[in-house]
Short mmCIF file of C-alpha atoms in Angstrom, two decimals:
data_model
loop_
_atom_site.label_atom_id
_atom_site.label_comp_id
_atom_site.label_asym_id
_atom_site.label_seq_id
_atom_site.Cartn_x
_atom_site.Cartn_y
_atom_site.Cartn_z
CA MET A 1 -23.81 -5.75 -21.02
CA ARG A 2 -24.98 -7.22 -17.71
CA LYS A 3 -23.67 -6.49 -14.26
CA LEU A 4 -22.23 -9.61 -12.62
CA LYS A 5 -23.75 -11.04 -9.47
CA ASN A 6 -21.51 -11.61 -6.46
CA SER A 7 -21.96 -15.35 -6.95
CA GLU A 8 -20.45 -15.04 -10.44
CA LEU A 9 -17.24 -13.39 -9.28
CA ILE A 10 -14.22 -15.62 -8.97
CA ARG A 11 -13.20 -14.91 -5.39
CA LYS A 12 -10.43 -16.58 -3.47
CA SER A 13 -11.03 -17.92 -0.02
CA ILE A 14 -8.81 -16.49 2.72
CA ASP A 15 -6.73 -19.69 2.61
CA GLU A 16 -6.42 -19.48 -1.19
CA PHE A 17 -5.38 -15.82 -0.88
CA LYS A 18 -2.72 -16.67 1.69
CA GLU A 19 -1.35 -19.41 -0.60
CA SER A 20 -1.36 -17.19 -3.71
CA GLU A 21 1.79 -15.74 -5.19
CA LYS A 22 1.92 -12.13 -4.03
CA THR A 23 2.82 -8.88 -5.70
CA PRO A 24 6.31 -8.05 -4.35
CA ILE A 25 5.11 -4.91 -2.58
CA ILE A 26 4.66 -4.11 1.10
CA ILE A 27 2.66 -1.07 2.19
CA VAL A 28 3.93 0.89 5.20
CA LEU A 29 1.47 3.20 6.92
CA ASP A 30 3.39 5.87 8.82
CA ASN A 31 1.13 7.24 11.57
CA VAL A 32 -2.12 7.07 9.60
CA ARG A 33 -4.89 8.05 11.99
CA SER A 34 -8.13 7.33 10.10
CA LEU A 35 -9.53 3.85 10.60
CA ASN A 36 -11.43 4.24 7.31
CA ASN A 37 -8.19 4.95 5.47
CA ILE A 38 -6.48 1.96 7.08
CA GLY A 39 -9.39 -0.30 6.16
CA SER A 40 -9.39 0.99 2.58
CA VAL A 41 -5.66 0.28 2.28
CA PHE A 42 -6.30 -3.30 3.41
CA ARG A 43 -9.03 -3.72 0.79
CA THR A 44 -6.86 -2.36 -2.02
CA SER A 45 -3.96 -4.52 -0.84
CA ASP A 46 -6.20 -7.58 -0.95
CA ALA A 47 -7.45 -6.73 -4.44
CA LEU A 48 -3.91 -6.47 -5.82
CA LEU A 49 -2.37 -9.38 -3.85
CA VAL A 50 0.01 -7.16 -1.88
CA GLU A 51 2.46 -9.12 0.26
CA ALA A 52 1.76 -7.27 3.53
CA VAL A 53 0.76 -4.06 5.26
CA TYR A 54 3.02 -2.67 8.00
CA LEU A 55 1.18 -0.50 10.51
CA CYS A 56 3.39 1.99 12.34
CA GLY A 57 3.10 4.46 15.20
CA ILE A 58 -0.45 5.67 15.86
CA THR A 59 -1.84 3.57 13.00
CA ALA A 60 -4.56 1.34 14.46
CA THR A 61 -4.39 -2.44 14.12
CA PRO A 62 -7.03 -5.11 13.62
CA PRO A 63 -9.27 -6.23 15.06
CA HIS A 64 -11.21 -2.99 15.17
CA ARG A 65 -14.86 -2.46 14.29
CA GLU A 66 -14.30 0.86 12.48
CA LEU A 67 -11.37 -0.50 10.46
CA HIS A 68 -13.44 -3.56 9.51
CA LYS A 69 -16.21 -1.32 8.08
CA THR A 70 -14.02 -0.41 5.11
CA ALA A 71 -11.68 -3.41 5.06
CA LEU A 72 -14.64 -5.81 4.83
CA GLY A 73 -12.50 -8.73 6.00
CA ALA A 74 -9.35 -7.89 4.02
CA GLU A 75 -7.61 -7.41 7.37
CA ASP A 76 -7.99 -11.20 7.75
CA SER A 77 -6.54 -12.07 4.34
CA VAL A 78 -3.66 -9.59 4.03
CA HIS A 79 -0.67 -10.25 6.29
CA TRP A 80 0.04 -7.32 8.59
CA GLU A 81 2.56 -6.40 11.26
CA TYR A 82 2.70 -3.58 13.77
CA PHE A 83 5.79 -1.48 14.56
CA GLU A 84 5.89 1.18 17.24
CA LYS A 85 8.50 3.04 15.16
CA THR A 86 8.38 3.32 11.38
CA GLU A 87 12.20 3.25 11.38
CA ASP A 88 12.08 -0.31 12.74
CA ALA A 89 9.73 -1.38 9.94
CA LEU A 90 12.08 0.09 7.34
CA ALA A 91 15.10 -1.58 8.92
CA LYS A 92 13.34 -4.95 8.72
CA LEU A 93 12.33 -4.34 5.10
CA LYS A 94 15.85 -3.40 4.07
CA THR A 95 17.29 -6.56 5.67
CA LYS A 96 14.71 -8.52 3.64
CA GLY A 97 15.94 -6.87 0.41
CA PHE A 98 13.13 -4.37 -0.16
CA ASP A 99 13.72 -1.02 -1.84
CA VAL A 100 11.86 1.58 0.21
CA TYR A 101 10.11 4.53 -1.45
CA SER A 102 8.04 7.18 0.28
CA VAL A 103 5.00 8.46 -1.56
CA GLU A 104 5.47 12.13 -0.90
CA GLN A 105 5.90 15.54 -2.48
CA ALA A 106 9.63 16.13 -2.14
CA GLU A 107 12.65 17.63 -3.86
CA ASN A 108 13.90 15.37 -6.64
CA SER A 109 10.90 13.05 -6.36
CA THR A 110 10.07 10.79 -9.29
CA SER A 111 6.71 11.42 -10.89
CA LEU A 112 4.65 8.24 -10.74
CA GLU A 113 4.37 7.83 -14.50
CA ASN A 114 8.19 7.96 -14.77
CA PHE A 115 8.89 5.47 -11.96
CA LYS A 116 10.55 2.40 -13.45
CA MET A 117 9.88 -1.01 -11.96
CA ASP A 118 12.42 -3.82 -11.88
CA SER A 119 10.54 -7.13 -11.86
CA LEU A 120 13.43 -8.72 -9.93
CA LYS A 121 13.12 -6.29 -7.01
CA LYS A 122 10.77 -6.03 -4.07
CA TYR A 123 9.30 -2.67 -3.09
CA ALA A 124 8.04 -1.09 0.11
CA LEU A 125 5.85 1.99 -0.25
CA VAL A 126 5.48 4.37 2.68
CA PHE A 127 2.29 6.40 2.98
CA GLY A 128 2.03 9.07 5.65
CA ASN A 129 -0.25 10.82 8.06
CA GLU A 130 -3.31 12.56 6.62
CA VAL A 131 -2.08 16.02 7.71
CA LYS A 132 1.72 15.82 7.98
CA GLY A 133 2.48 13.19 5.35
CA VAL A 134 5.51 10.91 5.66
CA GLN A 135 7.89 12.00 8.43
CA GLN A 136 11.06 13.70 7.14
CA ASN A 137 13.32 11.15 8.87
CA ILE A 138 11.45 8.38 7.03
CA VAL A 139 11.78 10.23 3.72
CA SER A 140 15.53 10.47 4.45
CA LEU A 141 15.71 6.70 5.04
CA SER A 142 13.99 5.99 1.71
CA GLU A 143 15.71 5.22 -1.60
CA GLY A 144 13.58 7.98 -3.08
CA CYS A 145 10.14 9.52 -3.29
CA ILE A 146 7.35 8.83 -5.73
CA GLU A 147 5.02 11.74 -6.37
CA ILE A 148 1.56 11.56 -7.91
CA PRO A 149 1.09 14.40 -10.41
CA GLN A 150 -1.70 16.76 -9.40
CA PHE A 151 -3.07 19.73 -11.28
CA GLY A 152 -5.72 21.37 -9.10
CA THR A 153 -5.54 23.72 -6.15
CA LYS A 154 -5.22 21.22 -3.28
CA HIS A 155 -2.22 19.06 -4.24
CA SER A 156 -3.39 16.57 -1.67
CA PHE A 157 -5.02 13.18 -2.24
CA ASN A 158 -6.55 11.21 0.59
CA VAL A 159 -3.98 8.64 1.79
CA SER A 160 -6.14 5.67 0.79
CA VAL A 161 -6.73 7.20 -2.65
CA SER A 162 -2.97 7.77 -3.03
CA CYS A 163 -2.35 4.16 -2.10
CA GLY A 164 -4.87 2.96 -4.69
CA ILE A 165 -3.42 5.13 -7.45
CA VAL A 166 0.19 4.11 -6.78
CA LEU A 167 -0.55 0.41 -6.23
CA TRP A 168 -2.57 0.13 -9.43
CA ASP A 169 0.13 1.89 -11.44
CA LEU A 170 2.95 -0.30 -10.07
CA PHE A 171 0.85 -3.48 -10.31
CA SER A 172 0.12 -2.64 -13.96
CA LYS A 173 3.79 -1.99 -14.69
CA LEU A 174 4.82 -5.30 -13.11
CA TYR A 175 2.05 -7.21 -14.90
CA HIS A 176 2.99 -5.77 -18.31
CA GLN A 177 6.69 -6.58 -17.76
CA GLN A 178 5.81 -10.22 -17.21
CA LYS A 179 3.99 -10.51 -20.56
#
């Protein structure tokens, strides 16, 4: 086995990315404060052809040097929009036919492995602040909550790690439905 060189990877240009068919998922960042987390979410969203990232509240927006350090240019390929209020982002998503789910530990949440995808639907996933999580009023506006099972003492993944776990799981479920 030989590690591939960067020149051997089949990479899309930014224009090719923008023209590509997207995964019917939009990420909503609800008051995420860490520029590294925001940049990481952009990179994961680029890797899995996510439709867009909605940045809400105190969540920083590109261009920003610190965000770029982890996004590595994905902030240029992935469509993004800013909303002062997360409620406004959700209202827009619902008018566009998206089902909104908060990724949060909540009563009656659905464990990630049990979350069923409908390949005919579009999904918006809300990820919250590093300390407070998704705001309760945003959880209340969601169709439901998806919870990542955890078995240690912390019961707390980093927000960018949570995004990666959930996106990969849902991307895999959608991909396998299409086969």
